[in-house]
Coordinates of N, CA and C in Angstrom, one line a residue:
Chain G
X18 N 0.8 -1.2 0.0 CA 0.0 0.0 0.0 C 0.9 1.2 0.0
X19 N 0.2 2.7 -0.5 CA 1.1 3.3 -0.7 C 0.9 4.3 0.6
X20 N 2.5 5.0 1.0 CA 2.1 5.6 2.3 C 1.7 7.0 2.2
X21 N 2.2 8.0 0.9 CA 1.8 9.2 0.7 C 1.2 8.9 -0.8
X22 N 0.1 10.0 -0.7 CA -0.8 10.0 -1.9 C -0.7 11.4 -2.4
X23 N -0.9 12.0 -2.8 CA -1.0 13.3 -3.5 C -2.2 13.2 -4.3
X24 N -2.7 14.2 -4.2 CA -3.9 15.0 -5.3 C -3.8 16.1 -5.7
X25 N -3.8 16.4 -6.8 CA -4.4 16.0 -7.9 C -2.8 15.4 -8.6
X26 N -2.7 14.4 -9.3 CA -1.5 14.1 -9.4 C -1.1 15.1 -10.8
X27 N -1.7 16.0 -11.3 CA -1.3 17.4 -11.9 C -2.4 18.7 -12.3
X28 N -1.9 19.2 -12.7 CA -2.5 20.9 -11.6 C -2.1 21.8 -12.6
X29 N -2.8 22.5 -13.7 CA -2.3 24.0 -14.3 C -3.1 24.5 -13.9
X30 N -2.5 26.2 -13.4 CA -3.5 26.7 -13.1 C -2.6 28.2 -13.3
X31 N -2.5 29.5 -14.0 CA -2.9 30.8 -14.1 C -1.5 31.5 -13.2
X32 N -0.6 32.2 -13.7 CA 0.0 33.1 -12.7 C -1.4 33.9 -11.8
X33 N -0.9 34.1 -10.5 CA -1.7 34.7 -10.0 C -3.0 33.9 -9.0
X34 N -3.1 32.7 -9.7 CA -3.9 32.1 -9.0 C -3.5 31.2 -7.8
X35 N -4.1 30.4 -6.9 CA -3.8 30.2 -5.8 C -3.3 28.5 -6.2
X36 N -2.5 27.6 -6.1 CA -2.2 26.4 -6.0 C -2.7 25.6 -4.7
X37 N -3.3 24.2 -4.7 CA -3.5 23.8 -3.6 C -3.5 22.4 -3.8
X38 N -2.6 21.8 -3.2 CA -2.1 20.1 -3.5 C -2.8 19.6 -2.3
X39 N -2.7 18.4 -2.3 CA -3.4 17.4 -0.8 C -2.5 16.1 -1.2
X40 N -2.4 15.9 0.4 CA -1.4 14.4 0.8 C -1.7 13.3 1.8
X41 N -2.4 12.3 1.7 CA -2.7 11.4 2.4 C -1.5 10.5 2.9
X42 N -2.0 9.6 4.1 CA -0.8 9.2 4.3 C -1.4 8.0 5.2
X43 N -0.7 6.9 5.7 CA -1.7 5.6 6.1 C -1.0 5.0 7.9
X44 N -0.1 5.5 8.1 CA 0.8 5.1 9.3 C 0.8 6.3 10.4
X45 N 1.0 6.0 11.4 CA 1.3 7.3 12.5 C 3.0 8.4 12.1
X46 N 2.9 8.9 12.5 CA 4.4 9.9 11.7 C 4.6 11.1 12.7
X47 N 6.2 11.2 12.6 CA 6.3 12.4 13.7 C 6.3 13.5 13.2
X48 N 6.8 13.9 11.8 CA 6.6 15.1 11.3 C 5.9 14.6 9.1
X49 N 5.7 15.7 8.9 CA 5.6 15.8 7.2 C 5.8 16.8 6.6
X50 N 6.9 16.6 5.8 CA 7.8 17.2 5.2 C 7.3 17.8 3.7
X51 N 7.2 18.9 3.3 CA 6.9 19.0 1.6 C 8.2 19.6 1.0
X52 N 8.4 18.9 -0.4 CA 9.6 19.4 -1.4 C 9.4 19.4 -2.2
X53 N 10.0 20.3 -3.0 CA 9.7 20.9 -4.8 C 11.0 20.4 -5.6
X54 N 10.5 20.1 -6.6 CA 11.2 19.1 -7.4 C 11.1 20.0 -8.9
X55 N 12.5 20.4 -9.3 CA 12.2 20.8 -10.6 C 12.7 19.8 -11.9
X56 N 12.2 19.8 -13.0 CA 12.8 18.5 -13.9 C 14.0 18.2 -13.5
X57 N 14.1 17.2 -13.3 CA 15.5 16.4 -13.1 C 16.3 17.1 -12.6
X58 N 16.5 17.6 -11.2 CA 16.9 18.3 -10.4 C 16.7 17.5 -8.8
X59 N 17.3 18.6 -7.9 CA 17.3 17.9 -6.7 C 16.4 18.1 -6.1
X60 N 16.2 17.6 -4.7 CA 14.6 17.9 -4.0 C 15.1 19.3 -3.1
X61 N 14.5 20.2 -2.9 CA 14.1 21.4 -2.2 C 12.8 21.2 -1.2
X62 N 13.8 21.4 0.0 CA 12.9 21.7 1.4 C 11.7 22.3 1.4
X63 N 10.9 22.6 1.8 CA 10.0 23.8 1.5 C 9.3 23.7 3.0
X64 N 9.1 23.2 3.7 CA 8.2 23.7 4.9 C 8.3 22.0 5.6
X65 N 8.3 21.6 7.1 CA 8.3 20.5 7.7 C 6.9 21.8 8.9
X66 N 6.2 20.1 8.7 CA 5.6 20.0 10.3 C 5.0 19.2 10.9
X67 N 5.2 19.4 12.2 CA 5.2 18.4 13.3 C 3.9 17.8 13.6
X68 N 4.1 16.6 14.0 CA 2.3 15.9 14.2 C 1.2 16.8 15.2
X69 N 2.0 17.2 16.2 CA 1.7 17.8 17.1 C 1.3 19.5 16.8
X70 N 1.5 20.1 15.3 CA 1.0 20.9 14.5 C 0.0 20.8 13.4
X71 N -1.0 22.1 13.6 CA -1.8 21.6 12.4 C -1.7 22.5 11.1
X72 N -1.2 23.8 11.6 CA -0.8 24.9 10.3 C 0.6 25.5 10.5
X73 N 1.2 25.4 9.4 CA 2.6 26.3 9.1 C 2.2 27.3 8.2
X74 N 2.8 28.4 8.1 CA 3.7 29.4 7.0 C 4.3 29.6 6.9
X75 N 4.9 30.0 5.6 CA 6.6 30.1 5.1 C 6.1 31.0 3.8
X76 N 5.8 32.5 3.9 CA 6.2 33.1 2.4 C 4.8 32.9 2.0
X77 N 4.7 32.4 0.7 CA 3.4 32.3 0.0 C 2.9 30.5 0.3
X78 N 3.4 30.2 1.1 CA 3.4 28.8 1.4 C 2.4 28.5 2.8
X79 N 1.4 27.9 2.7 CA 0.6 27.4 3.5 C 0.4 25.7 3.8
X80 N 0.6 25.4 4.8 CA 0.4 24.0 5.2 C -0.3 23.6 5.9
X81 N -1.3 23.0 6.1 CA -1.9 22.2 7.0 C -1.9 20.9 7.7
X82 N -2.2 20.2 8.5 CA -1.8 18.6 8.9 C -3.0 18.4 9.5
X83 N -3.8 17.0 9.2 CA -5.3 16.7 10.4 C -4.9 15.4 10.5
X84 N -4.1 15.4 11.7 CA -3.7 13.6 12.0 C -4.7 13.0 12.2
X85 N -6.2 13.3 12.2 CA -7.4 12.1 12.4 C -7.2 12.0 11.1
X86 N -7.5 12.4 10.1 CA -8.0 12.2 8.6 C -6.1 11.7 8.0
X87 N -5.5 12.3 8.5 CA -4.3 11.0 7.8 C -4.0 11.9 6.7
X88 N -4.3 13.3 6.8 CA -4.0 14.2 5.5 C -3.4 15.5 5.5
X89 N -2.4 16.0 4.8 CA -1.9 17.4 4.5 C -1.9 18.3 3.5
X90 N -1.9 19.7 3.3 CA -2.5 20.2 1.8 C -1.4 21.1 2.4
X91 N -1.0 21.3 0.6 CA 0.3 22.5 1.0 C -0.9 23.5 -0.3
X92 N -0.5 24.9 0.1 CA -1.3 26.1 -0.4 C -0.2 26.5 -1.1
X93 N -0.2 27.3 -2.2 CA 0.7 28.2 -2.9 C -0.1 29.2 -3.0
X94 N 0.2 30.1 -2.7 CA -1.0 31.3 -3.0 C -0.4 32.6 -3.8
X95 N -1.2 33.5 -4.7 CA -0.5 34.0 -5.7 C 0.9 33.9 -6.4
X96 N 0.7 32.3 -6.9 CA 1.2 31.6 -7.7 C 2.5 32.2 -9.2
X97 N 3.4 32.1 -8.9 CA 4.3 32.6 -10.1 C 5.1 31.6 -11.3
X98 N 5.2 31.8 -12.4 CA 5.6 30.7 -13.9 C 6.9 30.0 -12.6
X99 N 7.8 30.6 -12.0 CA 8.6 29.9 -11.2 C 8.2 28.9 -10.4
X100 N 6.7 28.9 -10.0 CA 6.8 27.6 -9.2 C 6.2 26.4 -9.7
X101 N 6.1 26.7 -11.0 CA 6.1 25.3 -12.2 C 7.3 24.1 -11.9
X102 N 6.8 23.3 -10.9 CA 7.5 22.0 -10.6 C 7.0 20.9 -10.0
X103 N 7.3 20.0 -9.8 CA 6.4 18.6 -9.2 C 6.8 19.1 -7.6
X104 N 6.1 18.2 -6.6 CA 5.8 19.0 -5.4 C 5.1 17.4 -4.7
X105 N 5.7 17.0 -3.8 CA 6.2 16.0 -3.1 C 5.6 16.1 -1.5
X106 N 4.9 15.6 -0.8 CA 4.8 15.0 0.6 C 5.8 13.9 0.9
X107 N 6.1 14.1 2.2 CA 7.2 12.8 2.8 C 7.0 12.6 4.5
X108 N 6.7 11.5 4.5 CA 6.6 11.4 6.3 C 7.0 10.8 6.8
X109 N 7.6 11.2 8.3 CA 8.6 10.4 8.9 C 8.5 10.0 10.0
X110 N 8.5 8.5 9.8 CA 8.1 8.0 11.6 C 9.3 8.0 12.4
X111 N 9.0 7.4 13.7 CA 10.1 7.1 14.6 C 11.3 6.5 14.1
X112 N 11.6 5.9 12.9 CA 12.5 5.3 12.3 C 13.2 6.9 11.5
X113 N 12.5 8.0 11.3 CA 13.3 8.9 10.3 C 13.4 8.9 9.2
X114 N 13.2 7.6 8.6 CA 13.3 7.9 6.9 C 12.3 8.4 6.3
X115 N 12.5 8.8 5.2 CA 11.3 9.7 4.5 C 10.7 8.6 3.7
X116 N 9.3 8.6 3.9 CA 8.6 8.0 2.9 C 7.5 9.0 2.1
X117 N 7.7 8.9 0.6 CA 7.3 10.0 -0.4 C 6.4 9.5 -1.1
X118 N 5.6 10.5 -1.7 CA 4.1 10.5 -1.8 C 4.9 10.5 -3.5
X119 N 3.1 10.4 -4.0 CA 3.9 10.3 -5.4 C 4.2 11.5 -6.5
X120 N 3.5 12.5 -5.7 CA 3.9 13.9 -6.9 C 2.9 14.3 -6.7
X121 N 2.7 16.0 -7.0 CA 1.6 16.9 -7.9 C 2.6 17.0 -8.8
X122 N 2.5 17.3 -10.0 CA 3.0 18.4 -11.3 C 1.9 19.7 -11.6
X123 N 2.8 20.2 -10.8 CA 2.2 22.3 -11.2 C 3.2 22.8 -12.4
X124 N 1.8 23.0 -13.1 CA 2.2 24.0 -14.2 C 1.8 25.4 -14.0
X125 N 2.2 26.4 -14.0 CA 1.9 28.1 -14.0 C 2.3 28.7 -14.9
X126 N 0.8 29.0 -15.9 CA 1.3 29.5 -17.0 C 1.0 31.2 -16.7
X127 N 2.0 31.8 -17.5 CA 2.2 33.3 -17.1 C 1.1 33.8 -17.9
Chain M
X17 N 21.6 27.3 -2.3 CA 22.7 26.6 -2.0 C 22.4 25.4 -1.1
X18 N 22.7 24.1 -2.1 CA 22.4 22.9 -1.0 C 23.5 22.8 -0.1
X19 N 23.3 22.3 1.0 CA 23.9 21.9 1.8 C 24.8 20.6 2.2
X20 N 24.4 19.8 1.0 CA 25.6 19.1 0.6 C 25.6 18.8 -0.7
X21 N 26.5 18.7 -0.8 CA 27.2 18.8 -2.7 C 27.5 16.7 -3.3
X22 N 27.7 16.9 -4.2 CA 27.5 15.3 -4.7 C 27.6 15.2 -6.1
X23 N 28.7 13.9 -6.2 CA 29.6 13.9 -7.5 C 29.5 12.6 -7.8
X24 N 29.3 12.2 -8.7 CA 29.7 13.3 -10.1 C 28.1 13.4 -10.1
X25 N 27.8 14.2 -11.4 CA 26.5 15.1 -11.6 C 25.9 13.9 -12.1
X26 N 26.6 13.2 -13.2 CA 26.1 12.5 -14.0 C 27.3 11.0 -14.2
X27 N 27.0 9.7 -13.9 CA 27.9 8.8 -14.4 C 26.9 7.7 -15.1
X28 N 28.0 7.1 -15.9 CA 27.6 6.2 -17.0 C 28.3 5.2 -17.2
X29 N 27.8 4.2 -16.8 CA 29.1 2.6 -16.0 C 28.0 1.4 -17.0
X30 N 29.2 1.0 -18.2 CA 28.5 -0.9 -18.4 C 27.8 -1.6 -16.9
X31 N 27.1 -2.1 -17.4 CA 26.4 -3.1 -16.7 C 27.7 -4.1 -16.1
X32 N 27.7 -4.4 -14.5 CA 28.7 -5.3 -14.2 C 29.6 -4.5 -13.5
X33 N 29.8 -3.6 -13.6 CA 31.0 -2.5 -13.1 C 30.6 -2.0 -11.8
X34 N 31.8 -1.2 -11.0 CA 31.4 -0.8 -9.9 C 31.3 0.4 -10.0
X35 N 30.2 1.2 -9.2 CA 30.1 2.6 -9.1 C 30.0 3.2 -7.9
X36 N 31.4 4.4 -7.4 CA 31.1 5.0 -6.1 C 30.5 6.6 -6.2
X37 N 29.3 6.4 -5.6 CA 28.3 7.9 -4.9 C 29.0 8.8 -4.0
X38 N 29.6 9.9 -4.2 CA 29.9 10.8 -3.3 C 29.4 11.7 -2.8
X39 N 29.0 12.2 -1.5 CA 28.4 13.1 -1.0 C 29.3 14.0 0.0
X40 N 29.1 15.1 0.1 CA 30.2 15.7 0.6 C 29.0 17.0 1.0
X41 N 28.8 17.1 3.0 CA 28.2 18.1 3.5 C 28.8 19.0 3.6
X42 N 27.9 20.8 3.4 CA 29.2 21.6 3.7 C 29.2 21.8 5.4
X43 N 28.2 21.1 6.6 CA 28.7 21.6 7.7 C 28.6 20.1 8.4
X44 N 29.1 19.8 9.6 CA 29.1 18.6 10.5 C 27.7 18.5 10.2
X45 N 27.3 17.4 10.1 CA 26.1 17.0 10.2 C 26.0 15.2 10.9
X46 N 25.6 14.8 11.9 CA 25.2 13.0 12.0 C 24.6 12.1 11.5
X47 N 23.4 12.3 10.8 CA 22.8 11.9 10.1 C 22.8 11.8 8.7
X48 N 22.8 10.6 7.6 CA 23.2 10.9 6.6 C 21.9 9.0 6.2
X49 N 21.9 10.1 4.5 CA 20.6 9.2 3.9 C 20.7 8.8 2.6
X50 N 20.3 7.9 1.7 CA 20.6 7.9 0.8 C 19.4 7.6 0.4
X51 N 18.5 8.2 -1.1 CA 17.4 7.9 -1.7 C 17.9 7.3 -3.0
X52 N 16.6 6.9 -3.5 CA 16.7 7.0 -5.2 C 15.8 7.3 -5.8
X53 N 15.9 7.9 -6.8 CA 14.4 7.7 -7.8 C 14.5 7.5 -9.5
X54 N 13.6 6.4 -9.7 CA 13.9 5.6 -11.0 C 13.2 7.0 -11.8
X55 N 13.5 7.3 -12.5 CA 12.6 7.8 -14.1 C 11.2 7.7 -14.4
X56 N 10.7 8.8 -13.3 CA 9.0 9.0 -13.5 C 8.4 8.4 -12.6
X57 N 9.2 8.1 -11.3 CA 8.8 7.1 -10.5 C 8.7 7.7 -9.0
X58 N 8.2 7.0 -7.7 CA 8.3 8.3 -6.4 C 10.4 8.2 -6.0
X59 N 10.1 8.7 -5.0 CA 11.5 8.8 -4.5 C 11.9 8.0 -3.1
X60 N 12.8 6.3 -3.1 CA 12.8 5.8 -2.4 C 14.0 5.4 -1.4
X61 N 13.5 4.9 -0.1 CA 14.5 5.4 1.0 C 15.3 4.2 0.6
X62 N 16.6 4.1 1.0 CA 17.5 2.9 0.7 C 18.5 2.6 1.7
X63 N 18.7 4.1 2.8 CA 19.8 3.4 3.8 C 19.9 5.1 4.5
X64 N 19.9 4.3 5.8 CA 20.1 5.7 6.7 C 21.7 5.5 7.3
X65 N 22.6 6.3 7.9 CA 23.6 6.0 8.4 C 23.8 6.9 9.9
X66 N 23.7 6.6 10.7 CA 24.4 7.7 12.2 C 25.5 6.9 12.9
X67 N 26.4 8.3 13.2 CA 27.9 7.2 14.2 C 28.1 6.0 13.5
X68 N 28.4 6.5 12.2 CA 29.3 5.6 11.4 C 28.6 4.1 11.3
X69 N 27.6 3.9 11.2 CA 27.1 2.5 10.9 C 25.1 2.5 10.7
X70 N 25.1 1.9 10.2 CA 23.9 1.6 9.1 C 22.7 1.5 10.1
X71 N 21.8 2.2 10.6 CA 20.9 2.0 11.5 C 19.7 2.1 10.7
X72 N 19.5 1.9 9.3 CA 18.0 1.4 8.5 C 18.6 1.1 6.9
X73 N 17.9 0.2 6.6 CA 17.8 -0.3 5.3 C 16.5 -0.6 4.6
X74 N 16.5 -0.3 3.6 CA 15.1 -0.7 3.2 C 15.7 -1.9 2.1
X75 N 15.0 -3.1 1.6 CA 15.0 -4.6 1.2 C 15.6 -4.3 -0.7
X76 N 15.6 -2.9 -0.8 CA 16.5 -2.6 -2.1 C 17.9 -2.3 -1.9
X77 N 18.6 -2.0 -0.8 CA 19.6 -1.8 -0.2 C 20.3 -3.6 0.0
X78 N 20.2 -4.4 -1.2 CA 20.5 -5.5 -1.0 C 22.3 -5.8 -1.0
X79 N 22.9 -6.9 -1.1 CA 24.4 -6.8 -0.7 C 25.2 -6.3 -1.7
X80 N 24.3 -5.8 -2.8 CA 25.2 -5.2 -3.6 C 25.6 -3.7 -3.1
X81 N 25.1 -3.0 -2.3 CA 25.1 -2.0 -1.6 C 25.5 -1.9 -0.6
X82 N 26.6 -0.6 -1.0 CA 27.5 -0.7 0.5 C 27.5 1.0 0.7
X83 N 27.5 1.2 2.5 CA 28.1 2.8 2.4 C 29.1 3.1 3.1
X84 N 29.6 3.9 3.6 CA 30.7 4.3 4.8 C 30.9 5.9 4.4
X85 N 32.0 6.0 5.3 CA 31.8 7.4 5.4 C 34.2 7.7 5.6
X86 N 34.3 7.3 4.6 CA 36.1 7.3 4.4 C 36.9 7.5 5.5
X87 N 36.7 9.5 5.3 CA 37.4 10.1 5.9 C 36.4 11.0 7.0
X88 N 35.1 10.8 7.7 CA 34.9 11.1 8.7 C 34.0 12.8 8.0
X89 N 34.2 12.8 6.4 CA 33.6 13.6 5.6 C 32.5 13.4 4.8
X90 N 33.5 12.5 4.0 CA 32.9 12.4 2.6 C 31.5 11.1 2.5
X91 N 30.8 11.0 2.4 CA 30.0 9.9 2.5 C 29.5 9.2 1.3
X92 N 30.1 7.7 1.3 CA 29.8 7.5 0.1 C 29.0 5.7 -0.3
X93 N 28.5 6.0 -1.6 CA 27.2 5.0 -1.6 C 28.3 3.9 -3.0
X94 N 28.5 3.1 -2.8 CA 29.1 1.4 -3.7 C 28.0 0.9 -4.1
X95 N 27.7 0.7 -4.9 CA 27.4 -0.6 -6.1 C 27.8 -1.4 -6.6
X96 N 28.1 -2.5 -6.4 CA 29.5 -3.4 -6.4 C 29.3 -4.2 -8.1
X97 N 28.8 -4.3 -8.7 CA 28.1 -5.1 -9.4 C 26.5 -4.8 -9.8
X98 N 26.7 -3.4 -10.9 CA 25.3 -2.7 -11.1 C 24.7 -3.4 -12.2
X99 N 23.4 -3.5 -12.5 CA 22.5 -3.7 -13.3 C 21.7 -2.7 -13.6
X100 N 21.1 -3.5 -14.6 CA 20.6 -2.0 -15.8 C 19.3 -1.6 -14.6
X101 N 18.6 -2.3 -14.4 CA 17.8 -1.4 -13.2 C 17.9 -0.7 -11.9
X102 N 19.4 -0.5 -11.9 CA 19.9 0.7 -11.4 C 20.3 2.0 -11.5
X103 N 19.9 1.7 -12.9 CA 20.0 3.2 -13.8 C 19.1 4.3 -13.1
X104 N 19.4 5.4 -12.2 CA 17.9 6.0 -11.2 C 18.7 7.2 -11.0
X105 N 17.9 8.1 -10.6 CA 19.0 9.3 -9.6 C 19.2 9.0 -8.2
X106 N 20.4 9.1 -7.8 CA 20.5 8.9 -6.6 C 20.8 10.4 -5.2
X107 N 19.9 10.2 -4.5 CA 20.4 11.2 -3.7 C 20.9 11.6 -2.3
X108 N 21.4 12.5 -2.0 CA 22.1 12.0 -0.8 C 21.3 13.3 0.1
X109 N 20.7 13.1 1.3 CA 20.4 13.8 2.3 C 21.3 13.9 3.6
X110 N 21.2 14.9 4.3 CA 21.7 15.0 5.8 C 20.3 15.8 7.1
X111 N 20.8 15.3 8.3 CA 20.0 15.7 9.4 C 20.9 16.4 9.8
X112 N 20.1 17.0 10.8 CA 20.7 17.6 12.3 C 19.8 17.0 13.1
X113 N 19.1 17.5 14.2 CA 18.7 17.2 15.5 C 17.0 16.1 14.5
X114 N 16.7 15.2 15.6 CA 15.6 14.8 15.2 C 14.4 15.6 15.0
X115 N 13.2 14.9 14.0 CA 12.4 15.9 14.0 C 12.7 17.4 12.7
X116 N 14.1 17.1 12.9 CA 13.9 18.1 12.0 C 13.8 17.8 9.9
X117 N 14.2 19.2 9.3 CA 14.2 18.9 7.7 C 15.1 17.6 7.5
X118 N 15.1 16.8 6.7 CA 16.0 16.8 5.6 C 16.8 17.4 4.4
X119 N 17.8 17.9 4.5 CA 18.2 18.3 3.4 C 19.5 17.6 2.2
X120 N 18.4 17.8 1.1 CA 18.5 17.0 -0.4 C 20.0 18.0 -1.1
X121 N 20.7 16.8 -1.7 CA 21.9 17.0 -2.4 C 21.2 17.4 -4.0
X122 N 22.0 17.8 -5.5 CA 21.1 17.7 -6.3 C 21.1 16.5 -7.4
X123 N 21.6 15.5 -6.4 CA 21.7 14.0 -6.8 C 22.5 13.6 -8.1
X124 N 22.6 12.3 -8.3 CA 23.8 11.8 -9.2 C 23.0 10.9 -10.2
X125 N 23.0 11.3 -11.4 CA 22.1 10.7 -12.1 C 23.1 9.5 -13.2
X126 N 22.7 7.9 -12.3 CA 23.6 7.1 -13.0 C 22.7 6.4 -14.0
X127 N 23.6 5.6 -15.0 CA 23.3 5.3 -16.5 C 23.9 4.2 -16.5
X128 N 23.1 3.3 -16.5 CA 24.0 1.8 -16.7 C 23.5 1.2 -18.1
X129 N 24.4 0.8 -19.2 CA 24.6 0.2 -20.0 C 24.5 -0.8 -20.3

């Protein structure tokens, strides 16, 4: 079974307009992690948060976490051609390692 | 600027051959990780390392895979004997304290023949 899910597994949507991914997940976890991925490039941090959190911000970056429902939604809000990249959930139990969801692909057309 | 750097960018090894992954942080860090991801595919865990010895594997991390850490720097991932389904990007992460980010190298994209 798979441990992170993503929705919509891709996404155009408008400079200017608001981006909004979702990430399910099936196990208990102490934090979840989101990272942006540009073509064949490396992974980029973008925001961690803890189980024991339900909302972060970072910038134009919005996160949420509802450990009953097993789900996370990262927000992009006023959206720029730059943040055209795939875009990753990852959660980490007591063990640490990352286990990764399988993608959004945002496209931002200017 | 990642936080740790990783060479070569790109390698391209016949099938059969050995290949070494180098990862090199720019600050002390304890924690050290190695991913991979095949071509269109998610990105998967393959081997955690702290104080110098292997404290997780995941069942792809099989004996053809080896890691260590040389000179107490450099951290690096063996392939002893690759096959063409190891053709993937590989990447190398580092921790600090638990709990916290991971942060991603901009990985080594190997090519097996």
């Amino acid at each position: 079974s798979q441990q992170g899910e993503e929705d919509p597994q891709a996404l155009s949507i408008q400079e200017g307009e608001n981006a909004t991914m979702n990430c399910s997940y099936k196990t208990s976890i102490n934090n979840l992690q989101w990272y942006r991925q540009n073509s064949g490039r490396g992974l980029v941090h973008l925001i961690l948060i803890r189980s024991n959190e339900r909302e972060k911000h970072s910038g134009r970056l919005r996160v949420t976490l509802d450990t009953s429902k097993k789900s996370s939604s990262l927000l992009i809000t006023a959206s720029r051609a730059a943040d055209t990249a795939s875009y990753f959930c990852a959660t980490a139990d007591n063990t640490d390692k990352l286990i990764f969801g399988t993608g959004t692909r945002l496209q931002v057309f200017p | 600027e990642p936080e740790v750097t990783q060479t070569p960018s790109h390698q391209v090894t016949q099938m059969g051959q050995e290949v070494i992954l180098r990862c090199v942080p720019i600050s002390n860090h304890l924690y050290f990780y190695w991913y991979r991801q095949i071509l269109g595919q998610k990105v998967e865990f393959l081997v955690s390392f702290y104080n110098n010895e292997i404290s997780e594997k995941s069942e792809i991390f099989d004996d053809q895979f080896s890691v260590e850490r040389p000179d107490g720097s450099n951290f690096t991932l063996k392939i002893r004997s690759t096959k063409l389904e190891d053709s993937a990007m590989y990447f190398c992460a580092i921790r600090g304290a638990f709990n916290q980010p991971q942060h991603f190298g901009d990985g080594t994209r190997l090519s097996i023949l």
